[in-house]
mmCIF file of C-alpha atoms in Angstrom:
data_model
loop_
_atom_site.group_PDB
_atom_site.id
_atom_site.type_symbol
_atom_site.label_atom_id
_atom_site.label_comp_id
_atom_site.label_asym_id
_atom_site.label_seq_id
_atom_site.Cartn_x
_atom_site.Cartn_y
_atom_site.Cartn_z
ATOM 1 C CA MET G 1 92.185 127.376 97.148
ATOM 2 C CA LYS G 2 90.203 126.150 94.263
ATOM 3 C CA PHE G 3 91.743 124.586 91.188
ATOM 4 C CA LYS G 4 90.963 122.448 88.270
ATOM 5 C CA ILE G 5 92.938 119.824 86.328
ATOM 6 C CA VAL G 6 93.314 120.492 82.555
ATOM 7 C CA LYS G 7 94.862 118.433 79.847
ATOM 8 C CA LEU G 8 97.672 119.892 77.890
ATOM 9 C CA ILE G 9 96.846 118.921 74.369
ATOM 10 C CA ASN G 10 100.088 120.288 72.922
ATOM 11 C CA TYR G 11 101.840 117.628 74.826
ATOM 12 C CA SER G 12 99.810 114.521 75.281
ATOM 13 C CA GLY G 13 100.608 111.460 73.200
ATOM 14 C CA VAL G 14 99.998 107.701 73.041
ATOM 15 C CA ARG G 15 102.506 106.917 75.756
ATOM 16 C CA ALA G 16 101.383 109.412 78.395
ATOM 17 C CA SER G 17 98.904 112.210 78.942
ATOM 18 C CA VAL G 18 100.158 115.445 80.328
ATOM 19 C CA TYR G 19 98.134 117.633 82.591
ATOM 20 C CA SER G 20 98.491 120.897 84.541
ATOM 21 C CA VAL G 21 96.434 122.829 87.047
ATOM 22 C CA ILE G 22 94.639 126.207 86.844
ATOM 23 C CA ILE G 23 94.199 127.814 90.189
ATOM 24 C CA ASP G 24 91.116 129.902 91.162
ATOM 25 C CA ASP G 25 90.085 132.128 88.225
ATOM 26 C CA ASP G 26 93.524 132.291 86.662
ATOM 27 C CA SER G 27 93.570 132.124 82.895
ATOM 28 C CA GLU G 28 96.765 129.977 82.646
ATOM 29 C CA THR G 29 98.160 126.851 84.160
ATOM 30 C CA LEU G 30 100.917 126.526 86.696
ATOM 31 C CA PHE G 31 103.145 125.201 83.965
ATOM 32 C CA ASP G 32 102.486 128.185 81.710
ATOM 33 C CA ARG G 33 103.312 130.521 84.578
ATOM 34 C CA PHE G 34 106.581 128.724 85.239
ATOM 35 C CA THR G 35 107.491 128.860 81.482
ATOM 36 C CA LYS G 36 106.646 132.437 81.045
ATOM 37 C CA GLU G 37 108.569 133.433 84.159
ATOM 38 C CA TYR G 38 111.891 131.808 83.055
ATOM 39 C CA VAL G 39 111.732 131.684 79.242
ATOM 40 C CA GLY G 40 113.702 134.905 79.079
ATOM 41 C CA LEU G 41 116.503 133.719 81.306
ATOM 42 C CA TYR G 42 116.630 130.010 80.687
ATOM 43 C CA LYS G 43 115.146 129.330 77.287
ATOM 44 C CA ASP G 44 117.537 126.568 76.466
ATOM 45 C CA GLU G 45 116.728 124.693 79.713
ATOM 46 C CA LEU G 46 112.996 125.184 79.143
ATOM 47 C CA SER G 47 113.299 123.988 75.585
ATOM 48 C CA ASP G 48 115.086 120.851 76.871
ATOM 49 C CA ILE G 49 112.286 120.272 79.361
ATOM 50 C CA ALA G 50 109.734 120.689 76.550
ATOM 51 C CA LYS G 51 111.565 118.049 74.441
ATOM 52 C CA ARG G 52 111.836 115.566 77.287
ATOM 53 C CA ILE G 53 108.133 115.813 78.202
ATOM 54 C CA ARG G 54 107.152 115.425 74.585
ATOM 55 C CA SER G 55 109.365 112.369 74.299
ATOM 56 C CA MET G 56 107.708 110.915 77.358
ATOM 57 C CA ALA G 57 104.219 111.577 75.933
ATOM 58 C CA THR G 58 104.892 110.107 72.547
ATOM 59 C CA GLU G 59 107.787 107.548 72.922
ATOM 60 C CA THR G 60 108.686 106.321 76.372
ATOM 61 C CA GLY G 61 105.969 107.174 78.954
ATOM 62 C CA ALA G 62 106.719 109.054 82.152
ATOM 63 C CA ARG G 63 109.135 106.547 83.637
ATOM 64 C CA LYS G 64 110.233 107.012 87.199
ATOM 65 C CA ASP G 65 113.918 107.251 86.226
ATOM 66 C CA PHE G 66 113.175 110.482 84.308
ATOM 67 C CA PHE G 67 112.131 112.162 87.698
ATOM 68 C CA LYS G 68 113.587 112.818 91.037
ATOM 69 C CA GLU G 69 111.140 110.994 93.363
ATOM 70 C CA ASN G 70 110.088 111.713 96.911
ATOM 71 C CA GLU G 71 109.892 115.472 96.611
ATOM 72 C CA GLY G 72 106.662 115.463 98.712
ATOM 73 C CA VAL G 73 105.341 113.099 101.448
ATOM 74 C CA PRO G 74 105.582 109.290 100.884
ATOM 75 C CA GLY G 75 103.125 108.016 98.276
ATOM 76 C CA ASP G 76 101.809 111.296 97.115
ATOM 77 C CA GLY G 77 103.471 111.068 93.658
ATOM 78 C CA VAL G 78 105.200 114.437 94.046
ATOM 79 C CA CYS G 79 108.413 114.523 92.140
ATOM 80 C CA ALA G 80 110.678 116.863 90.114
ATOM 81 C CA LEU G 81 111.688 116.388 86.521
ATOM 82 C CA TYR G 82 115.329 115.218 86.596
ATOM 83 C CA ASP G 83 117.705 118.047 86.565
ATOM 84 C CA GLU G 84 121.468 117.902 86.354
ATOM 85 C CA PRO G 85 123.379 119.615 89.196
ATOM 86 C CA ASP G 86 124.671 122.336 86.862
ATOM 87 C CA LYS G 87 121.179 123.152 85.568
ATOM 88 C CA LYS G 88 119.165 126.011 87.027
ATOM 89 C CA MET G 89 115.541 124.931 86.537
ATOM 90 C CA ARG G 90 113.491 122.702 88.745
ATOM 91 C CA LEU G 91 110.033 121.646 87.710
ATOM 92 C CA TYR G 92 107.679 119.974 90.172
ATOM 93 C CA CYS G 93 105.210 117.327 88.936
ATOM 94 C CA ILE G 94 102.808 114.611 90.210
ATOM 95 C CA ARG G 95 103.320 111.269 88.490
ATOM 96 C CA TYR G 96 100.623 108.521 88.349
ATOM 97 C CA GLY G 97 102.369 105.535 86.835
ATOM 98 C CA THR G 98 104.065 106.033 83.506
ATOM 99 C CA GLU G 99 100.878 107.151 81.743
ATOM 100 C CA ILE G 100 99.810 110.329 83.585
ATOM 101 C CA VAL G 101 101.807 113.326 84.700
ATOM 102 C CA ILE G 102 100.486 116.581 86.171
ATOM 103 C CA LEU G 103 102.994 119.564 85.615
ATOM 104 C CA GLY G 104 103.144 121.994 88.429
ATOM 105 C CA GLY G 105 105.371 125.027 88.788
ATOM 106 C CA GLY G 106 108.981 125.387 89.739
ATOM 107 C CA GLY G 107 111.808 127.795 89.969
ATOM 108 C CA GLU G 108 115.423 128.649 89.889
ATOM 109 C CA LYS G 109 117.772 126.185 91.633
ATOM 110 C CA PRO G 110 120.938 128.132 92.356
ATOM 111 C CA LYS G 111 124.041 126.027 92.722
ATOM 112 C CA ASN G 112 124.497 126.647 96.399
ATOM 113 C CA ILE G 113 121.013 125.380 97.341
ATOM 114 C CA ARG G 114 120.973 121.895 98.656
ATOM 115 C CA ALA G 115 117.652 121.696 100.391
ATOM 116 C CA LEU G 116 114.538 123.252 98.806
ATOM 117 C CA GLN G 117 113.757 124.958 102.144
ATOM 118 C CA GLU G 118 116.655 127.346 101.400
ATOM 119 C CA SER G 119 114.781 128.689 98.443
ATOM 120 C CA GLU G 120 111.543 130.544 99.207
ATOM 121 C CA LYS G 121 110.311 130.213 95.636
ATOM 122 C CA LEU G 122 110.959 126.500 95.339
ATOM 123 C CA LYS G 123 109.584 125.902 98.842
ATOM 124 C CA LYS G 124 106.333 127.782 97.830
ATOM 125 C CA GLU G 125 105.984 125.821 94.579
ATOM 126 C CA ASN G 126 106.821 122.587 96.294
ATOM 127 C CA TYR G 127 104.164 123.048 99.007
ATOM 128 C CA LEU G 128 101.647 124.072 96.435
ATOM 129 C CA ILE G 129 102.031 120.953 94.413
ATOM 130 C CA ARG G 130 101.896 118.874 97.636
ATOM 131 C CA GLU G 131 98.612 120.577 98.540
ATOM 132 C CA ILE G 132 97.278 119.872 95.026
ATOM 133 C CA SER G 133 98.295 116.234 95.289
ATOM 134 C CA LYS G 134 96.736 115.857 98.697
ATOM 135 C CA ALA G 135 93.415 117.152 97.356
ATOM 136 C CA ILE G 136 93.556 114.774 94.377
ATOM 137 C CA SER G 137 94.439 111.798 96.646
ATOM 138 C CA LYS G 138 91.371 112.498 98.757
ATOM 139 C CA ARG G 139 89.220 112.473 95.652
ATOM 140 C CA ILE G 140 90.782 109.252 94.473
ATOM 141 C CA ARG G 141 90.157 107.704 97.857
ATOM 142 C CA ASN G 142 86.513 108.794 97.734
ATOM 143 C CA LYS G 143 86.244 107.391 94.181
ATOM 144 C CA GLU G 144 85.487 110.879 92.865
ATOM 145 C CA ILE G 145 88.510 110.799 90.658
ATOM 146 C CA TRP G 146 89.923 107.690 88.889
ATOM 147 C CA PHE G 147 92.194 106.836 86.021
ATOM 148 C CA SER G 148 91.317 105.284 82.707
ATOM 149 C CA TRP G 149 94.492 103.420 81.863
ATOM 150 C CA GLU G 150 93.215 102.528 78.412
ATOM 151 C CA ASP G 151 93.342 106.095 77.192
ATOM 152 C CA ASN G 152 95.483 107.590 79.927
ATOM 153 C CA GLU G 153 92.791 109.933 81.178
ATOM 154 C CA ILE G 154 91.954 111.370 84.607
ATOM 155 C CA ILE G 155 88.178 111.133 84.996
ATOM 156 C CA GLY G 156 85.735 112.434 87.566
ATOM 157 C CA ASN G 157 85.196 115.588 89.421
ATOM 158 C CA LEU G 158 88.292 117.500 88.406
ATOM 159 C CA GLU G 159 87.403 120.847 89.948
ATOM 160 C CA LEU G 160 88.748 120.755 93.471
ATOM 161 C CA ASP G 161 88.993 122.882 96.609
ATOM 162 C CA THR G 162 91.741 122.440 99.090
ATOM 163 C CA ASP G 163 89.731 124.257 101.795
ATOM 164 C CA GLU G 164 86.998 121.589 101.718
ATOM 165 C CA GLU G 165 86.792 119.639 104.905
ATOM 166 C CA ASP G 166 88.869 116.566 105.366
ATOM 167 C CA TYR G 167 91.565 117.906 103.161
ATOM 168 C CA MET C 29 74.926 113.362 95.550
ATOM 169 C CA LYS C 30 75.274 112.956 91.718
ATOM 170 C CA LYS C 31 78.654 111.547 90.720
ATOM 171 C CA ILE C 32 80.499 113.902 88.354
ATOM 172 C CA ILE C 33 82.066 111.812 85.451
ATOM 173 C CA LYS C 34 83.934 113.839 83.024
ATOM 174 C CA LYS C 35 87.379 114.059 81.326
ATOM 175 C CA ALA C 36 89.673 116.981 81.898
ATOM 176 C CA GLU C 37 89.079 120.029 79.780
ATOM 177 C CA ASN C 38 91.493 120.383 76.923
ATOM 178 C CA TYR C 39 93.941 123.249 77.192
ATOM 179 C CA ARG C 40 96.206 124.603 74.549
ATOM 180 C CA SER C 41 99.155 126.534 75.978
ATOM 181 C CA LYS C 42 100.208 129.415 73.756
ATOM 182 C CA VAL C 43 103.553 129.728 75.610
ATOM 183 C CA LEU C 44 104.218 125.981 75.126
ATOM 184 C CA ASP C 45 103.237 126.176 71.417
ATOM 185 C CA ASP C 46 105.763 128.871 70.962
ATOM 186 C CA LEU C 47 108.458 126.957 72.682
ATOM 187 C CA LEU C 48 107.736 123.700 70.883
ATOM 188 C CA SER C 49 107.560 125.477 67.501
ATOM 189 C CA GLU C 50 111.221 126.418 67.786
ATOM 190 C CA ILE C 51 112.369 122.835 68.337
ATOM 191 C CA THR C 52 113.452 121.261 65.041
ATOM 192 C CA PRO C 53 112.502 117.638 64.230
ATOM 193 C CA GLU C 54 116.186 116.766 64.406
ATOM 194 C CA GLU C 55 116.548 118.211 67.934
ATOM 195 C CA GLN C 56 113.398 116.302 69.057
ATOM 196 C CA ARG C 57 114.752 113.019 67.472
ATOM 197 C CA ILE C 58 118.041 113.308 69.434
ATOM 198 C CA THR C 59 116.012 113.717 72.718
ATOM 199 C CA ASP C 60 113.719 110.854 71.798
ATOM 200 C CA ARG C 61 116.764 108.619 71.195
ATOM 201 C CA ARG C 62 118.370 109.629 74.461
ATOM 202 C CA MET C 63 115.179 108.855 76.320
ATOM 203 C CA LYS C 64 114.650 105.563 74.579
ATOM 204 C CA LEU C 65 118.222 104.510 75.176
ATOM 205 C CA ALA C 66 117.812 105.302 78.842
ATOM 206 C CA ALA C 67 114.610 103.297 78.946
ATOM 207 C CA ARG C 68 116.282 100.399 77.226
ATOM 208 C CA ILE C 69 119.070 100.211 79.777
ATOM 209 C CA ALA C 70 116.579 100.501 82.652
ATOM 210 C CA ASP C 71 114.472 97.742 81.141
ATOM 211 C CA VAL C 72 117.424 95.268 80.851
ATOM 212 C CA MET C 73 118.533 96.148 84.357
ATOM 213 C CA GLU C 74 115.058 95.224 85.617
ATOM 214 C CA GLU C 75 115.021 92.113 83.701
ATOM 215 C CA LYS C 76 118.307 91.032 85.199
ATOM 216 C CA GLY C 77 117.351 92.140 88.727
ATOM 217 C CA MET C 78 120.089 94.708 88.655
ATOM 218 C CA ARG C 79 119.892 97.838 90.766
ATOM 219 C CA LYS C 80 121.552 101.145 90.109
ATOM 220 C CA LYS C 81 124.195 100.424 92.597
ATOM 221 C CA ASP C 82 124.935 96.973 91.085
ATOM 222 C CA LEU C 83 125.481 98.619 87.701
ATOM 223 C CA ALA C 84 127.564 101.347 89.290
ATOM 224 C CA LYS C 85 129.800 98.773 90.952
ATOM 225 C CA ALA C 86 130.182 96.783 87.826
ATOM 226 C CA MET C 87 131.087 99.846 85.887
ATOM 227 C CA GLY C 88 133.345 101.376 88.571
ATOM 228 C CA VAL C 89 131.295 104.673 88.800
ATOM 229 C CA GLN C 90 129.232 106.492 91.346
ATOM 230 C CA PRO C 91 125.523 105.465 91.582
ATOM 231 C CA SER C 92 124.631 109.132 90.898
ATOM 232 C CA LEU C 93 126.169 108.735 87.457
ATOM 233 C CA VAL C 94 123.917 105.771 86.739
ATOM 234 C CA THR C 95 120.977 107.908 87.828
ATOM 235 C CA LYS C 96 122.028 110.416 85.223
ATOM 236 C CA TRP C 97 122.328 107.737 82.566
ATOM 237 C CA LEU C 98 118.784 106.603 83.249
ATOM 238 C CA SER C 99 117.385 110.142 83.317
ATOM 239 C CA GLY C 100 117.400 110.436 79.617
ATOM 240 C CA THR C 101 119.555 113.448 79.618
ATOM 241 C CA HIS C 102 123.028 111.929 79.222
ATOM 242 C CA ASN C 103 125.052 112.264 76.059
ATOM 243 C CA PHE C 104 126.799 108.885 76.077
ATOM 244 C CA THR C 105 130.101 108.228 74.524
ATOM 245 C CA ALA C 106 130.340 105.092 72.369
ATOM 246 C CA GLU C 107 132.904 103.626 74.762
ATOM 247 C CA THR C 108 130.505 103.996 77.691
ATOM 248 C CA LEU C 109 127.721 102.352 75.808
ATOM 249 C CA TRP C 110 129.944 99.423 74.838
ATOM 250 C CA LYS C 111 130.910 98.947 78.479
ATOM 251 C CA ILE C 112 127.316 99.111 79.675
ATOM 252 C CA GLY C 113 126.415 96.713 76.969
ATOM 253 C CA ASP C 114 129.160 94.254 78.099
ATOM 254 C CA VAL C 115 127.957 94.387 81.653
ATOM 255 C CA LEU C 116 124.297 93.901 80.723
ATOM 256 C CA GLY C 117 125.071 91.409 78.028
ATOM 257 C CA ILE C 118 123.349 93.402 75.223
ATOM 258 C CA GLU C 119 124.244 95.343 72.177
ATOM 259 C CA LEU C 120 123.512 99.020 72.649
ATOM 260 C CA ILE C 121 125.394 99.991 69.516
ATOM 261 C CA THR C 122 125.235 97.696 66.566
ATOM 262 C CA LEU C 123 127.849 97.925 63.914
ATOM 263 C CA ARG C 124 126.349 96.889 60.693
ATOM 264 C CA GLU C 125 128.856 95.962 58.063
ATOM 265 C CA GLU C 126 127.741 97.304 54.753
ATOM 266 C CA LYS C 127 127.380 94.449 52.319
ATOM 267 C CA GLU C 128 127.874 95.269 48.695
ATOM 268 C CA GLU C 129 124.655 94.690 46.859
ATOM 269 C CA PRO C 130 125.039 92.137 44.125
ATOM 270 C CA VAL C 131 125.448 93.817 40.791
ATOM 271 C CA VAL C 132 122.963 92.565 38.323
ATOM 272 C CA TYR C 133 123.803 93.388 34.722
ATOM 273 C CA ARG C 134 121.331 93.507 32.039
ATOM 274 C CA ALA C 135 123.263 93.637 28.796
ATOM 275 C CA GLU C 136 122.821 93.566 25.082
ATOM 276 C CA ILE C 137 125.823 91.808 23.865
ATOM 277 C CA ASN C 138 126.879 91.998 20.293
ATOM 278 C CA VAL C 139 129.700 89.705 19.496
ATOM 279 C CA ARG C 140 131.596 90.081 16.324
ATOM 280 C CA GLN C 141 134.547 88.176 15.463
ATOM 281 C CA GLN C 142 137.330 90.051 13.735
ATOM 282 C CA VAL C 143 140.192 88.402 12.247
ATOM 283 C CA MET C 144 142.871 90.781 12.993
ATOM 284 C CA ASN C 145 146.385 89.651 12.865
ATOM 285 C CA GLU C 146 146.123 87.022 15.669
ATOM 286 C CA SER C 147 142.453 85.928 15.954
ATOM 287 C CA LEU C 148 141.247 88.782 18.025
ATOM 288 C CA ILE C 149 137.811 88.362 19.279
ATOM 289 C CA GLU C 150 136.249 91.529 20.417
ATOM 290 C CA TYR C 151 133.236 91.559 22.467
ATOM 291 C CA GLU C 152 131.514 94.781 22.645
ATOM 292 C CA VAL C 153 129.126 94.993 25.421
ATOM 293 C CA LYS C 154 126.800 97.776 24.975
ATOM 294 C CA ASN C 155 124.438 99.533 27.310
ATOM 295 C CA MET C 156 125.550 97.543 30.311
ATOM 296 C CA THR C 157 123.315 98.674 33.166
ATOM 297 C CA SER C 158 123.389 98.028 36.841
ATOM 298 C CA ILE C 159 121.392 99.401 39.597
ATOM 299 C CA GLY C 160 122.123 103.119 39.475
ATOM 300 C CA LYS C 161 124.807 102.781 36.986
ATOM 301 C CA LYS C 162 125.256 102.645 33.220
ATOM 302 C CA LYS C 163 128.313 101.449 31.681
ATOM 303 C CA ASN C 164 129.758 100.612 28.328
ATOM 304 C CA LEU C 165 132.304 98.013 28.394
ATOM 305 C CA LEU C 166 134.638 96.703 25.896
ATOM 306 C CA LEU C 167 135.792 93.313 26.694
ATOM 307 C CA THR C 168 138.507 91.835 24.704
ATOM 308 C CA SER C 169 139.761 88.421 24.814
ATOM 309 C CA TYR C 170 142.236 86.485 22.689
ATOM 310 C CA SER C 171 141.356 83.201 21.263
ATOM 311 C CA ASN C 172 143.862 80.441 21.686
#
């Protein structure tokens, strides 16, 4: 799977830069797909998510308390935006410090679901973001991707391929 | 192999623009305040070396509730904020007592003495002005 990292300019602010991912030749990001898919059903929740991400970008930074951590493997930065038990939406992200966050996709989190493995949709989205994180981590280790903390930018070779060897 | 050094391509999301355009500045301000309040509590906890479970114990609540407080999504009551403030030793709500601004009068005072029955002195104070106010006062005093 090929993908590229893009910066969401509607969101990014002085406290944090917000990114998402476009897969293969798709014309929209994972976050766009997630929003479009659920805006009809859960507009209020998506609006709340939009407000919180904008606050992080402009006011507070992407602090760890605003996320549920450890949604991937240890150290891969995969997390979910904090969601209250009675809320339906779960959004997966990758967080790099408080300054950079990559928004992935997500799905509906019915009340009776305790583990993500019980929802095929969430499982698929979670494993996708893990795969993306793994590919980025490899590039970081190889010094092909790095972060500029002065202006909260991801820099380097931002077009990736999870099928490349060593991934 | 040549090293590729470039920033990420800028992407403007139409769907996100539509969503954000429906959020009023007031709604965004409320969210900003909730998030900043959560961040303030988390910062003070860190300064004091206090973990979530320590605050939960001191407050007599479940740690999961503290997690929610710090998530930036919680709508606190004033009472809860006072209690958290007491535990952390900070003021999360400041009650500012409104002090009355000193009234400064600029007046043109015409004093005329009238001899009316018992030495009445009438002070007519015209065009008394104060900040935001205009008054005409008639002050009357009696001479001894």
